[in-house]
PDB file of C-alpha atoms in Angstrom:
ATOM      1  CA  UNK W   1      90.108 -73.353 295.001  1.00 59.00           C
ATOM      2  CA  UNK W   2      92.607 -76.082 295.712  1.00 83.00           C
ATOM      3  CA  UNK W   3      92.003 -78.278 298.696  1.00 93.00           C
ATOM      4  CA  UNK W   4      94.446 -79.865 301.092  1.00 96.00           C
ATOM      5  CA  UNK W   5      96.996 -81.978 299.277  1.00 96.00           C
ATOM      6  CA  UNK W   6      99.215 -84.707 300.636  1.00 97.00           C
ATOM      7  CA  UNK W   7     102.151 -86.605 299.240  1.00 97.00           C
ATOM      8  CA  UNK W   8     102.935 -89.324 298.640  1.00 97.00           C
ATOM      9  CA  UNK W   9      99.545 -90.982 298.385  1.00 96.00           C
ATOM     10  CA  UNK W  10     101.091 -94.334 299.205  1.00 97.00           C
ATOM     11  CA  UNK W  11     104.351 -95.189 300.897  1.00 98.00           C
ATOM     12  CA  UNK W  12     105.807 -98.619 301.527  1.00 98.00           C
ATOM     13  CA  UNK W  13     108.880 -98.739 303.709  1.00 98.00           C
ATOM     14  CA  UNK W  14     110.952-101.295 305.529  1.00 98.00           C
ATOM     15  CA  UNK W  15     110.902-101.516 309.278  1.00 98.00           C
ATOM     16  CA  UNK W  16     113.555 -99.274 310.785  1.00 98.00           C
ATOM     17  CA  UNK W  17     113.634 -96.747 307.962  1.00 98.00           C
ATOM     18  CA  UNK W  18     112.636 -93.088 308.338  1.00 98.00           C
ATOM     19  CA  UNK W  19     109.752 -91.602 306.335  1.00 98.00           C
ATOM     20  CA  UNK W  20     108.553 -88.087 305.613  1.00 98.00           C
ATOM     21  CA  UNK W  21     104.965 -87.254 304.790  1.00 98.00           C
ATOM     22  CA  UNK W  22     104.042 -83.899 303.305  1.00 98.00           C
ATOM     23  CA  UNK W  23     100.946 -81.744 303.623  1.00 97.00           C
ATOM     24  CA  UNK W  24     100.019 -78.603 301.694  1.00 96.00           C
ATOM     25  CA  UNK W  25      97.123 -76.848 303.443  1.00 95.00           C
ATOM     26  CA  UNK W  26      94.518 -74.613 301.873  1.00 94.00           C
ATOM     27  CA  UNK W  27      95.960 -71.202 301.173  1.00 92.00           C
ATOM     28  CA  UNK W  28      95.155 -68.764 303.979  1.00 89.00           C
ATOM     29  CA  UNK W  29      94.432 -71.438 306.572  1.00 91.00           C
ATOM     30  CA  UNK W  30      96.462 -70.743 309.692  1.00 90.00           C
ATOM     31  CA  UNK W  31      95.720 -73.986 311.500  1.00 92.00           C
ATOM     32  CA  UNK W  32      97.062 -77.352 310.370  1.00 94.00           C
ATOM     33  CA  UNK W  33      96.400 -80.764 311.908  1.00 95.00           C
ATOM     34  CA  UNK W  34      97.711 -84.277 311.550  1.00 97.00           C
ATOM     35  CA  UNK W  35      95.576 -87.319 312.351  1.00 96.00           C
ATOM     36  CA  UNK W  36      96.214 -91.019 312.032  1.00 96.00           C
ATOM     37  CA  UNK W  37      93.614 -93.532 310.927  1.00 94.00           C
ATOM     38  CA  UNK W  38      94.296 -97.161 311.698  1.00 91.00           C
ATOM     39  CA  UNK W  39      92.159-100.279 311.988  1.00 83.00           C
ATOM     40  CA  UNK W  40      92.690-100.789 315.658  1.00 74.00           C
ATOM     41  CA  UNK W  41      92.654 -97.193 316.851  1.00 77.00           C
ATOM     42  CA  UNK W  42      90.248 -95.341 314.589  1.00 85.00           C
ATOM     43  CA  UNK W  43      90.990 -91.673 313.956  1.00 92.00           C
ATOM     44  CA  UNK W  44      93.531 -90.225 316.353  1.00 93.00           C
ATOM     45  CA  UNK W  45      94.794 -86.689 316.703  1.00 94.00           C
ATOM     46  CA  UNK W  46      98.565 -86.371 316.444  1.00 96.00           C
ATOM     47  CA  UNK W  47      99.606 -82.710 316.354  1.00 95.00           C
ATOM     48  CA  UNK W  48      98.388 -79.287 315.369  1.00 91.00           C
ATOM     49  CA  UNK W  49      99.940 -75.981 314.410  1.00 92.00           C
ATOM     50  CA  UNK W  50      98.341 -72.562 314.796  1.00 89.00           C
ATOM     51  CA  UNK W  51     100.162 -69.629 313.270  1.00 84.00           C
ATOM     52  CA  UNK W  52     103.414 -68.915 315.077  1.00 82.00           C
ATOM     53  CA  UNK W  53     102.332 -70.534 318.340  1.00 86.00           C
ATOM     54  CA  UNK W  54     104.083 -73.573 319.725  1.00 88.00           C
ATOM     55  CA  UNK W  55     102.492 -76.696 318.262  1.00 90.00           C
ATOM     56  CA  UNK W  56     100.279 -78.956 320.346  1.00 91.00           C
ATOM     57  CA  UNK W  57     102.152 -82.258 320.259  1.00 93.00           C
ATOM     58  CA  UNK W  58      99.988 -83.999 322.816  1.00 92.00           C
ATOM     59  CA  UNK W  59      98.817 -86.697 320.406  1.00 93.00           C
ATOM     60  CA  UNK W  60     102.188 -87.895 319.154  1.00 96.00           C
ATOM     61  CA  UNK W  61     102.480 -91.566 320.177  1.00 95.00           C
ATOM     62  CA  UNK W  62     106.249 -91.617 320.703  1.00 95.00           C
ATOM     63  CA  UNK W  63     109.390 -89.547 320.268  1.00 96.00           C
ATOM     64  CA  UNK W  64     109.927 -91.242 316.910  1.00 98.00           C
ATOM     65  CA  UNK W  65     107.228 -88.932 315.570  1.00 98.00           C
ATOM     66  CA  UNK W  66     107.885 -85.283 314.847  1.00 97.00           C
ATOM     67  CA  UNK W  67     106.439 -82.595 312.635  1.00 97.00           C
ATOM     68  CA  UNK W  68     107.318 -79.166 311.447  1.00 95.00           C
ATOM     69  CA  UNK W  69     105.573 -76.434 309.553  1.00 94.00           C
ATOM     70  CA  UNK W  70     107.700 -74.138 307.466  1.00 86.00           C
ATOM     71  CA  UNK W  71     106.673 -70.593 306.670  1.00 82.00           C
ATOM     72  CA  UNK W  72     103.250 -71.134 308.157  1.00 78.00           C
ATOM     73  CA  UNK W  73     102.262 -73.286 305.213  1.00 90.00           C
ATOM     74  CA  UNK W  74     103.636 -76.688 304.237  1.00 95.00           C
ATOM     75  CA  UNK W  75     104.033 -79.289 306.955  1.00 97.00           C
ATOM     76  CA  UNK W  76     106.122 -82.438 307.133  1.00 97.00           C
ATOM     77  CA  UNK W  77     105.431 -85.336 309.469  1.00 98.00           C
ATOM     78  CA  UNK W  78     108.514 -87.455 310.085  1.00 98.00           C
ATOM     79  CA  UNK W  79     108.511 -90.938 311.521  1.00 98.00           C
ATOM     80  CA  UNK W  80     111.914 -92.272 312.497  1.00 98.00           C
ATOM     81  CA  UNK W  81     112.815 -95.948 312.774  1.00 98.00           C
ATOM     82  CA  UNK W  82     109.401 -97.030 311.540  1.00 98.00           C
ATOM     83  CA  UNK W  83     107.648 -99.966 313.180  1.00 97.00           C
ATOM     84  CA  UNK W  84     104.906-102.181 311.778  1.00 96.00           C
ATOM     85  CA  UNK W  85     102.399-100.611 314.144  1.00 95.00           C
ATOM     86  CA  UNK W  86     103.002 -97.288 312.372  1.00 96.00           C
ATOM     87  CA  UNK W  87     101.159 -98.665 309.339  1.00 97.00           C
ATOM     88  CA  UNK W  88      98.105 -96.452 308.916  1.00 96.00           C
ATOM     89  CA  UNK W  89      96.610 -93.686 306.844  1.00 95.00           C
ATOM     90  CA  UNK W  90      97.954 -90.303 307.875  1.00 97.00           C
ATOM     91  CA  UNK W  91      95.478 -87.491 307.309  1.00 96.00           C
ATOM     92  CA  UNK W  92      96.232 -83.803 307.241  1.00 96.00           C
ATOM     93  CA  UNK W  93      93.614 -81.118 307.742  1.00 95.00           C
ATOM     94  CA  UNK W  94      93.583 -77.339 307.778  1.00 94.00           C
ATOM     95  CA  UNK W  95      91.207 -74.666 309.009  1.00 91.00           C
ATOM     96  CA  UNK W  96      90.985 -70.901 309.157  1.00 87.00           C
ATOM     97  CA  UNK W  97      91.728 -70.926 312.870  1.00 75.00           C
ATOM     98  CA  UNK W  98      92.025 -73.570 315.517  1.00 61.00           C
ATOM     99  CA  UNK W  99      89.956 -72.290 318.417  1.00 62.00           C
ATOM    100  CA  UNK W 100      87.425 -69.750 319.497  1.00 59.00           C
ATOM    101  CA  UNK W 101      84.909 -70.722 316.869  1.00 67.00           C
ATOM    102  CA  UNK W 102      83.386 -73.619 314.955  1.00 72.00           C
ATOM    103  CA  UNK W 103      85.966 -73.543 312.221  1.00 80.00           C
ATOM    104  CA  UNK W 104      85.602 -76.654 310.168  1.00 86.00           C
ATOM    105  CA  UNK W 105      88.603 -78.705 309.270  1.00 91.00           C
ATOM    106  CA  UNK W 106      89.188 -79.619 305.650  1.00 93.00           C
ATOM    107  CA  UNK W 107      90.918 -82.925 305.116  1.00 94.00           C
ATOM    108  CA  UNK W 108      93.386 -84.085 302.517  1.00 95.00           C
ATOM    109  CA  UNK W 109      93.173 -87.505 300.828  1.00 94.00           C
ATOM    110  CA  UNK W 110      95.745 -89.011 303.187  1.00 95.00           C
ATOM    111  CA  UNK W 111      98.987 -90.918 302.865  1.00 97.00           C
ATOM    112  CA  UNK W 112      98.737 -94.677 303.268  1.00 96.00           C
ATOM    113  CA  UNK W 113     101.878 -95.880 305.034  1.00 98.00           C
ATOM    114  CA  UNK W 114     102.762 -99.556 305.015  1.00 97.00           C
ATOM    115  CA  UNK W 115     105.719-100.749 307.056  1.00 97.00           C
ATOM    116  CA  UNK W 116     106.983-104.186 306.026  1.00 97.00           C
TER     117      UNK W 116
ATOM    118  CA  UNK X   1      87.987 -85.468 328.345  1.00 68.00           C
ATOM    119  CA  UNK X   2      85.808 -85.374 325.312  1.00 77.00           C
ATOM    120  CA  UNK X   3      84.515 -88.676 323.961  1.00 88.00           C
ATOM    121  CA  UNK X   4      82.260 -89.616 321.075  1.00 93.00           C
ATOM    122  CA  UNK X   5      80.373 -92.880 320.764  1.00 94.00           C
ATOM    123  CA  UNK X   6      78.869 -94.220 317.579  1.00 96.00           C
ATOM    124  CA  UNK X   7      76.523 -97.130 318.077  1.00 92.00           C
ATOM    125  CA  UNK X   8      76.800 -99.744 315.352  1.00 91.00           C
ATOM    126  CA  UNK X   9      79.992-100.184 313.376  1.00 93.00           C
ATOM    127  CA  UNK X  10      77.968-101.455 310.412  1.00 96.00           C
ATOM    128  CA  UNK X  11      74.510-100.420 309.299  1.00 97.00           C
ATOM    129  CA  UNK X  12      72.721-101.893 306.301  1.00 97.00           C
ATOM    130  CA  UNK X  13      69.622-100.352 304.735  1.00 97.00           C
ATOM    131  CA  UNK X  14      67.682-100.894 301.550  1.00 97.00           C
ATOM    132  CA  UNK X  15      67.727 -98.265 298.858  1.00 97.00           C
ATOM    133  CA  UNK X  16      64.927 -95.804 299.584  1.00 97.00           C
ATOM    134  CA  UNK X  17      64.802 -96.633 303.282  1.00 98.00           C
ATOM    135  CA  UNK X  18      65.494 -94.289 306.179  1.00 98.00           C
ATOM    136  CA  UNK X  19      69.096 -93.921 307.247  1.00 98.00           C
ATOM    137  CA  UNK X  20      69.764 -93.422 310.962  1.00 98.00           C
ATOM    138  CA  UNK X  21      73.324 -93.297 312.281  1.00 98.00           C
ATOM    139  CA  UNK X  22      73.701 -92.746 315.994  1.00 97.00           C
ATOM    140  CA  UNK X  23      76.174 -90.525 317.796  1.00 96.00           C
ATOM    141  CA  UNK X  24      76.460 -89.599 321.457  1.00 95.00           C
ATOM    142  CA  UNK X  25      79.003 -87.285 322.973  1.00 93.00           C
ATOM    143  CA  UNK X  26      80.334 -86.889 326.462  1.00 88.00           C
ATOM    144  CA  UNK X  27      81.100 -83.400 327.546  1.00 73.00           C
ATOM    145  CA  UNK X  28      80.327 -81.075 330.418  1.00 66.00           C
ATOM    146  CA  UNK X  29      79.890 -78.296 327.911  1.00 67.00           C
ATOM    147  CA  UNK X  30      77.981 -78.795 324.658  1.00 70.00           C
ATOM    148  CA  UNK X  31      80.666 -78.953 322.012  1.00 81.00           C
ATOM    149  CA  UNK X  32      80.718 -78.192 318.355  1.00 89.00           C
ATOM    150  CA  UNK X  33      79.578 -81.340 316.558  1.00 92.00           C
ATOM    151  CA  UNK X  34      80.346 -82.582 313.082  1.00 94.00           C
ATOM    152  CA  UNK X  35      79.511 -85.445 310.767  1.00 97.00           C
ATOM    153  CA  UNK X  36      82.056 -86.426 308.158  1.00 97.00           C
ATOM    154  CA  UNK X  37      81.769 -88.982 305.349  1.00 97.00           C
ATOM    155  CA  UNK X  38      84.649 -90.986 303.937  1.00 94.00           C
ATOM    156  CA  UNK X  39      84.430 -92.759 300.608  1.00 92.00           C
ATOM    157  CA  UNK X  40      86.923 -95.546 299.861  1.00 86.00           C
ATOM    158  CA  UNK X  41      90.495 -94.324 299.520  1.00 81.00           C
ATOM    159  CA  UNK X  42      89.492 -90.716 300.065  1.00 85.00           C
ATOM    160  CA  UNK X  43      89.797 -88.190 302.835  1.00 88.00           C
ATOM    161  CA  UNK X  44      87.011 -86.963 305.060  1.00 93.00           C
ATOM    162  CA  UNK X  45      84.306 -84.691 303.693  1.00 94.00           C
ATOM    163  CA  UNK X  46      82.178 -82.558 305.973  1.00 94.00           C
ATOM    164  CA  UNK X  47      78.477 -83.395 305.799  1.00 96.00           C
ATOM    165  CA  UNK X  48      77.186 -80.950 308.377  1.00 95.00           C
ATOM    166  CA  UNK X  49      78.032 -79.239 311.639  1.00 93.00           C
ATOM    167  CA  UNK X  50      76.265 -77.961 314.725  1.00 92.00           C
ATOM    168  CA  UNK X  51      77.555 -74.843 316.385  1.00 87.00           C
ATOM    169  CA  UNK X  52      74.846 -72.902 318.200  1.00 84.00           C
ATOM    170  CA  UNK X  53      71.254 -71.958 317.516  1.00 84.00           C
ATOM    171  CA  UNK X  54      68.950 -74.203 315.540  1.00 87.00           C
ATOM    172  CA  UNK X  55      69.227 -77.766 316.757  1.00 90.00           C
ATOM    173  CA  UNK X  56      68.192 -79.333 313.453  1.00 95.00           C
ATOM    174  CA  UNK X  57      71.062 -79.001 311.040  1.00 95.00           C
ATOM    175  CA  UNK X  58      70.820 -79.677 307.345  1.00 96.00           C
ATOM    176  CA  UNK X  59      73.806 -80.789 305.369  1.00 95.00           C
ATOM    177  CA  UNK X  60      74.803 -81.919 301.939  1.00 95.00           C
ATOM    178  CA  UNK X  61      73.351 -84.849 300.005  1.00 94.00           C
ATOM    179  CA  UNK X  62      70.045 -84.702 301.871  1.00 96.00           C
ATOM    180  CA  UNK X  63      71.465 -85.523 305.297  1.00 97.00           C
ATOM    181  CA  UNK X  64      70.446 -83.808 308.488  1.00 97.00           C
ATOM    182  CA  UNK X  65      71.180 -84.175 312.175  1.00 98.00           C
ATOM    183  CA  UNK X  66      69.472 -83.053 315.347  1.00 96.00           C
ATOM    184  CA  UNK X  67      71.342 -81.872 318.420  1.00 94.00           C
ATOM    185  CA  UNK X  68      69.614 -83.026 321.600  1.00 93.00           C
ATOM    186  CA  UNK X  69      71.324 -81.658 324.671  1.00 90.00           C
ATOM    187  CA  UNK X  70      69.178 -83.647 327.097  1.00 90.00           C
ATOM    188  CA  UNK X  71      70.247 -86.881 325.404  1.00 92.00           C
ATOM    189  CA  UNK X  72      73.787 -85.717 324.509  1.00 92.00           C
ATOM    190  CA  UNK X  73      73.077 -87.004 321.032  1.00 95.00           C
ATOM    191  CA  UNK X  74      73.650 -85.870 317.469  1.00 96.00           C
ATOM    192  CA  UNK X  75      72.147 -88.574 315.274  1.00 98.00           C
ATOM    193  CA  UNK X  76      72.445 -88.384 311.500  1.00 98.00           C
ATOM    194  CA  UNK X  77      69.447 -89.124 309.305  1.00 98.00           C
ATOM    195  CA  UNK X  78      68.423 -89.221 305.678  1.00 98.00           C
ATOM    196  CA  UNK X  79      64.841 -89.969 304.656  1.00 97.00           C
ATOM    197  CA  UNK X  80      65.686 -92.086 301.627  1.00 97.00           C
ATOM    198  CA  UNK X  81      68.967 -93.922 301.119  1.00 97.00           C
ATOM    199  CA  UNK X  82      70.706 -93.969 297.783  1.00 97.00           C
ATOM    200  CA  UNK X  83      73.334 -96.403 296.597  1.00 96.00           C
ATOM    201  CA  UNK X  84      75.834 -93.559 296.453  1.00 95.00           C
ATOM    202  CA  UNK X  85      75.465 -93.073 300.221  1.00 97.00           C
ATOM    203  CA  UNK X  86      77.457 -96.229 300.883  1.00 97.00           C
ATOM    204  CA  UNK X  87      80.517 -95.020 302.780  1.00 96.00           C
ATOM    205  CA  UNK X  88      81.922 -94.688 306.283  1.00 96.00           C
ATOM    206  CA  UNK X  89      80.511 -91.966 308.493  1.00 97.00           C
ATOM    207  CA  UNK X  90      82.288 -90.346 311.400  1.00 96.00           C
ATOM    208  CA  UNK X  91      80.835 -88.224 314.144  1.00 96.00           C
ATOM    209  CA  UNK X  92      83.257 -85.762 315.723  1.00 93.00           C
ATOM    210  CA  UNK X  93      83.246 -83.223 318.511  1.00 91.00           C
ATOM    211  CA  UNK X  94      85.341 -80.256 319.450  1.00 86.00           C
ATOM    212  CA  UNK X  95      85.075 -78.225 322.645  1.00 76.00           C
ATOM    213  CA  UNK X  96      84.629 -74.487 322.380  1.00 63.00           C
ATOM    214  CA  UNK X  97      88.223 -73.667 323.273  1.00 65.00           C
ATOM    215  CA  UNK X  98      89.828 -76.862 322.064  1.00 67.00           C
ATOM    216  CA  UNK X  99      91.320 -77.333 318.672  1.00 78.00           C
ATOM    217  CA  UNK X 100      91.506 -81.008 317.875  1.00 86.00           C
ATOM    218  CA  UNK X 101      88.570 -83.087 316.770  1.00 89.00           C
ATOM    219  CA  UNK X 102      87.639 -86.150 318.776  1.00 91.00           C
ATOM    220  CA  UNK X 103      86.158 -88.791 316.502  1.00 93.00           C
ATOM    221  CA  UNK X 104      83.832 -91.679 317.040  1.00 94.00           C
ATOM    222  CA  UNK X 105      84.883 -95.073 315.744  1.00 94.00           C
ATOM    223  CA  UNK X 106      82.854 -94.713 312.566  1.00 95.00           C
ATOM    224  CA  UNK X 107      79.833 -96.450 311.068  1.00 96.00           C
ATOM    225  CA  UNK X 108      80.030 -98.167 307.731  1.00 96.00           C
ATOM    226  CA  UNK X 109      76.781 -97.726 305.823  1.00 97.00           C
ATOM    227  CA  UNK X 110      75.821-100.366 303.300  1.00 97.00           C
ATOM    228  CA  UNK X 111      72.939 -99.709 300.905  1.00 97.00           C
ATOM    229  CA  UNK X 112      71.330-102.702 299.226  1.00 96.00           C
ATOM    230  CA  UNK X 113      68.909-102.985 296.343  1.00 92.00           C
TER     231      UNK X 113
END
């Protein structure tokens, strides 16, 4: 079946502009995660959604970052007033559940964000 | 807090040689452990995972890893490297009740002729 998809694959934006990154998880997966991969910081957790529960936002680096998940499926990560340090690859992952078992996370190809 | 350490940011082996990528975790409770591989400009692909039970875990592409609780290690091995194994490898851990993955900093594997 189809895997996790992300769009756009590449995004170049000017400093100060807002960007939206989209993630389509695997059908039937109730848990959805966002991670950021950057040269200086490696792979960092940002946020996760599990069903109708309140999302775990503990990894968001600042209040310029937000995310939502509509209808328990598609998710959008929004970065407001982008800064050069936001340049990174943003990875989305989904899994059957988020806790209580060794559910593996399936990753999308990522969105490469470049802030100029 | 969970932490994962990968020793060696770059490892170079000859084709046909043994591959050994090291991973240690820090946790009061043995977590679930994973190895992912990332090829250039692609997402992460799961190689193998340890949950409970057998401590030697076999994965895809001939890779395997052994969970050693006494050493808090989960090293990845492959008996004979192939050129197609050149990629970046990430070790990750997740606690039993946690949700997010905690990643190591990654090891870039180079395979030479």
